[in-house]
Amino acid sequence: MSSQPAPATGSQPAPLLTVAGLGKSYRRRPVLRGVSLQAYPGQIVAVTGENGSGKTTLLRICAGLETADTGRVRRYTAAGYCPQEPALFDLLTPAEHITLFAAGRPDGAAEGRALLASLGVPLRARTLVRDLSGGARQKLSLALALLGQPGLLLLDEPYQGFDHGSYLDFWHHAQAWREEGRAVVVVTHLLTELDRADRVLELRNPPQGGQ
Amino acid sequence: MAARLTALAATHARILSRRRTAVLLLALLPLAFYGALYRHSPNAVTVGGVASAFSAGGAAIFSMLPARAADQRLTLAGYRPSVLITGRLIVLEVASLGISLLTAAVMVAGTGPPHPADVYAGVILTGLVAVPLGLALGALLPRELEAVLVLIGIVGIQITAGPDTVLSDLLPFHAARQLLDGAVSAPAAFWPQLAATVGYSIALVGLTWIAWARRTGPRPQDPITSSRADRPAGATEL
């Protein structure tokens, strides 16, 4: 992914992510149509919508893991992506994940250990991911997305499996990331949490019928 | 790149070492084929040797397909698809070499062929090409079941098809089979078989790299435009 200078306008900070007119279909079934979004530094953008409205697809396209059929996506900074299902290696420990994902980065291992500790991931040396709780796996997945201190965070329901305390902690972390000047795009089903976001994008299911 | 390749190879070695039961079964599988035939069939060495492809190819398939989502994350973290493939290839080829040496040693001791070196060479070449074949199947096919069925088909046909048929010539273990057949009769020339196996392996690795890059690699974010861009919005900013 190439990073390009962001188009700043006047006193408005430059966006870290711009999405314009995005469209995506799977085998003629439209999932996204005409979706536009901008995420600025120091903002939390909540992406909400009913099941099948394309929230995950939108984030995967923004992360660069899928291509859109139409529209434009531009990122102006490094992005960290936390998928809905933590994509991890079951037979590795959390620390070994950090070693793998941080390979080639100076201080990456120390940063990763600090992230695991701050998110409350168990650091017992021999505990494999397959033996972790769902919440602990999700925290590890989130820590991997945060490695390298990316300016843009793309988080797809990152708190699945969290207990209530961890869930609240997540939003405290999100506020801290915002205050650090990062842009946080978070998919959420929970309408009660929308007041924590600076902007809300509600996706609707496009009409079906192969249009 | 070297740091990432080292980290990835260490990771796959670690994962393999934690699958002790699977590794044991992989080592025993070709010996089971050989053991079932060695008192009754002159083809026991050939069957046992080519059956080692089930082990090496199967290990490669199960190294690739379940890791597709994790590999996507690794590409976002900066890993190139070539590194993802090479890291696996190194570890699996080393593991395959170990299984090949064990299989060949047991078959040489059990059968006492007139050309034992060809047994070793044939089994090692089988493993050499079976790993890239498994990686390619894992990269090309959507799920483990489909990939394993295709592997069973290829290895099964290679074992059962006559050695001089066109079909047998086209399959990846033909050169290795020539050596295994020759170990108990007239030996086949080694270098042409090695060249054929290496060529097949390189082609399979290239195919794997292309397929895995398409499946896991980040997409370019250059502007995408089309006439459908002006459709009514499907999203509302609140």
mmCIF file of C-alpha atoms in Angstrom, chain A residues 1 21 25 33-36 60-75 81-83 87-89 91-93 96 99-101 103-105 128 141 144-145 199-204 211, chain B residues 3-4 7-8 11-12 14-16 18-20 63 66-67 69-79 88 215-229 231-238:
data_model
loop_
_atom_site.group_PDB
_atom_site.id
_atom_site.type_symbol
_atom_site.label_atom_id
_atom_site.label_comp_id
_atom_site.label_asym_id
_atom_site.label_seq_id
_atom_site.Cartn_x
_atom_site.Cartn_y
_atom_site.Cartn_z
ATOM 1 C CA MET A 1 0.000 0.000 0.000
ATOM 2 C CA GLY A 21 -18.557 5.650 -4.149
ATOM 3 C CA SER A 25 -20.986 -7.483 -5.321
ATOM 4 C CA ARG A 33 -23.225 0.395 -3.177
ATOM 5 C CA GLY A 34 -22.093 3.986 -3.293
ATOM 6 C CA VAL A 35 -20.474 3.950 0.140
ATOM 7 C CA SER A 36 -18.399 6.987 1.038
ATOM 8 C CA ARG A 60 -11.563 -5.629 4.299
ATOM 9 C CA ILE A 61 -11.532 -3.389 1.240
ATOM 10 C CA CYS A 62 -10.152 -0.504 3.303
ATOM 11 C CA ALA A 63 -7.447 -2.838 4.638
ATOM 12 C CA GLY A 64 -6.578 -3.908 1.111
ATOM 13 C CA LEU A 65 -7.655 -7.529 1.499
ATOM 14 C CA GLU A 66 -10.378 -7.302 -1.125
ATOM 15 C CA THR A 67 -10.912 -5.268 -4.226
ATOM 16 C CA ALA A 68 -13.939 -3.107 -4.828
ATOM 17 C CA ASP A 69 -15.924 -3.306 -8.031
ATOM 18 C CA THR A 70 -16.429 0.429 -8.138
ATOM 19 C CA GLY A 71 -15.291 3.475 -6.240
ATOM 20 C CA ARG A 72 -12.064 4.581 -4.665
ATOM 21 C CA VAL A 73 -10.214 3.892 -1.442
ATOM 22 C CA ARG A 74 -7.186 5.883 -0.396
ATOM 23 C CA ARG A 75 -5.188 5.501 2.772
ATOM 24 C CA TYR A 81 -6.555 -4.259 10.787
ATOM 25 C CA CYS A 82 -8.297 -6.395 13.399
ATOM 26 C CA PRO A 83 -10.631 -8.898 11.720
ATOM 27 C CA ALA A 87 -6.875 -14.995 12.443
ATOM 28 C CA LEU A 88 -4.177 -16.563 14.601
ATOM 29 C CA PHE A 89 -2.017 -19.671 14.754
ATOM 30 C CA LEU A 91 -0.246 -23.719 18.124
ATOM 31 C CA LEU A 92 1.684 -20.565 18.931
ATOM 32 C CA THR A 93 1.744 -18.617 22.176
ATOM 33 C CA GLU A 96 5.409 -16.096 19.630
ATOM 34 C CA THR A 99 7.794 -12.305 17.584
ATOM 35 C CA LEU A 100 6.398 -13.341 14.212
ATOM 36 C CA PHE A 101 4.402 -10.207 13.467
ATOM 37 C CA ALA A 103 9.962 -9.542 12.908
ATOM 38 C CA GLY A 104 12.184 -7.056 11.139
ATOM 39 C CA ARG A 105 10.991 -4.098 13.221
ATOM 40 C CA LEU A 128 -1.010 -21.715 23.327
ATOM 41 C CA SER A 141 -5.702 -10.078 17.615
ATOM 42 C CA LEU A 144 -1.335 -7.452 16.507
ATOM 43 C CA ALA A 145 -3.368 -4.765 14.745
ATOM 44 C CA ARG A 199 -19.092 9.962 13.324
ATOM 45 C CA VAL A 200 -21.417 7.103 12.493
ATOM 46 C CA LEU A 201 -21.792 5.422 9.125
ATOM 47 C CA GLU A 202 -24.904 3.297 8.863
ATOM 48 C CA LEU A 203 -24.821 0.757 6.058
ATOM 49 C CA ARG A 204 -28.043 -0.530 4.551
ATOM 50 C CA GLN A 211 -28.971 -4.448 -10.585
ATOM 51 C CA ALA B 3 14.590 -11.663 9.588
ATOM 52 C CA ARG B 4 11.048 -12.343 8.462
ATOM 53 C CA ALA B 7 10.896 -15.893 11.935
ATOM 54 C CA LEU B 8 8.454 -17.622 9.618
ATOM 55 C CA THR B 11 7.246 -20.511 13.441
ATOM 56 C CA HIS B 12 6.393 -23.384 11.123
ATOM 57 C CA ARG B 14 7.581 -24.839 16.078
ATOM 58 C CA ILE B 15 4.050 -25.607 14.906
ATOM 59 C CA LEU B 16 5.185 -28.875 13.342
ATOM 60 C CA ARG B 18 3.871 -29.377 18.495
ATOM 61 C CA ARG B 19 1.941 -31.762 16.268
ATOM 62 C CA ARG B 20 3.749 -34.844 17.494
ATOM 63 C CA SER B 63 0.252 -25.978 6.575
ATOM 64 C CA PRO B 66 -5.850 -23.331 7.698
ATOM 65 C CA ALA B 67 -3.395 -20.422 7.735
ATOM 66 C CA ALA B 69 -6.507 -15.781 7.166
ATOM 67 C CA ALA B 70 -3.398 -15.529 9.329
ATOM 68 C CA ASP B 71 -1.254 -15.191 6.217
ATOM 69 C CA GLN B 72 -3.435 -12.307 5.083
ATOM 70 C CA ARG B 73 -2.614 -10.566 8.342
ATOM 71 C CA LEU B 74 1.055 -11.324 7.860
ATOM 72 C CA THR B 75 0.982 -9.699 4.431
ATOM 73 C CA LEU B 76 -0.526 -6.614 6.036
ATOM 74 C CA ALA B 77 2.336 -6.755 8.546
ATOM 75 C CA GLY B 78 4.813 -6.624 5.688
ATOM 76 C CA TYR B 79 5.415 -10.260 4.750
ATOM 77 C CA ARG B 88 7.021 -23.200 4.755
ATOM 78 C CA ARG B 215 -5.393 -15.029 -2.177
ATOM 79 C CA THR B 216 -3.565 -13.292 0.614
ATOM 80 C CA GLY B 217 -1.813 -10.261 -0.769
ATOM 81 C CA PRO B 218 -2.959 -6.701 -0.162
ATOM 82 C CA ARG B 219 -4.679 -5.171 -3.152
ATOM 83 C CA PRO B 220 -3.521 -1.949 -4.751
ATOM 84 C CA GLN B 221 -5.483 1.073 -3.722
ATOM 85 C CA ASP B 222 -5.262 3.018 -6.904
ATOM 86 C CA PRO B 223 -8.510 4.625 -7.914
ATOM 87 C CA ILE B 224 -11.111 2.206 -9.220
ATOM 88 C CA THR B 225 -13.697 3.726 -11.438
ATOM 89 C CA SER B 226 -16.595 2.401 -13.370
ATOM 90 C CA SER B 227 -19.895 3.503 -14.767
ATOM 91 C CA ARG B 228 -21.656 1.999 -11.767
ATOM 92 C CA ALA B 229 -20.138 4.520 -9.370
ATOM 93 C CA ARG B 231 -25.695 4.506 -8.236
ATOM 94 C CA PRO B 232 -27.854 5.610 -5.311
ATOM 95 C CA ALA B 233 -26.032 5.581 -2.026
ATOM 96 C CA GLY B 234 -26.391 2.486 0.159
ATOM 97 C CA ALA B 235 -25.084 4.211 3.226
ATOM 98 C CA THR B 236 -26.090 7.069 5.427
ATOM 99 C CA GLU B 237 -23.751 9.113 7.532
ATOM 100 C CA LEU B 238 -25.565 9.944 10.760
#
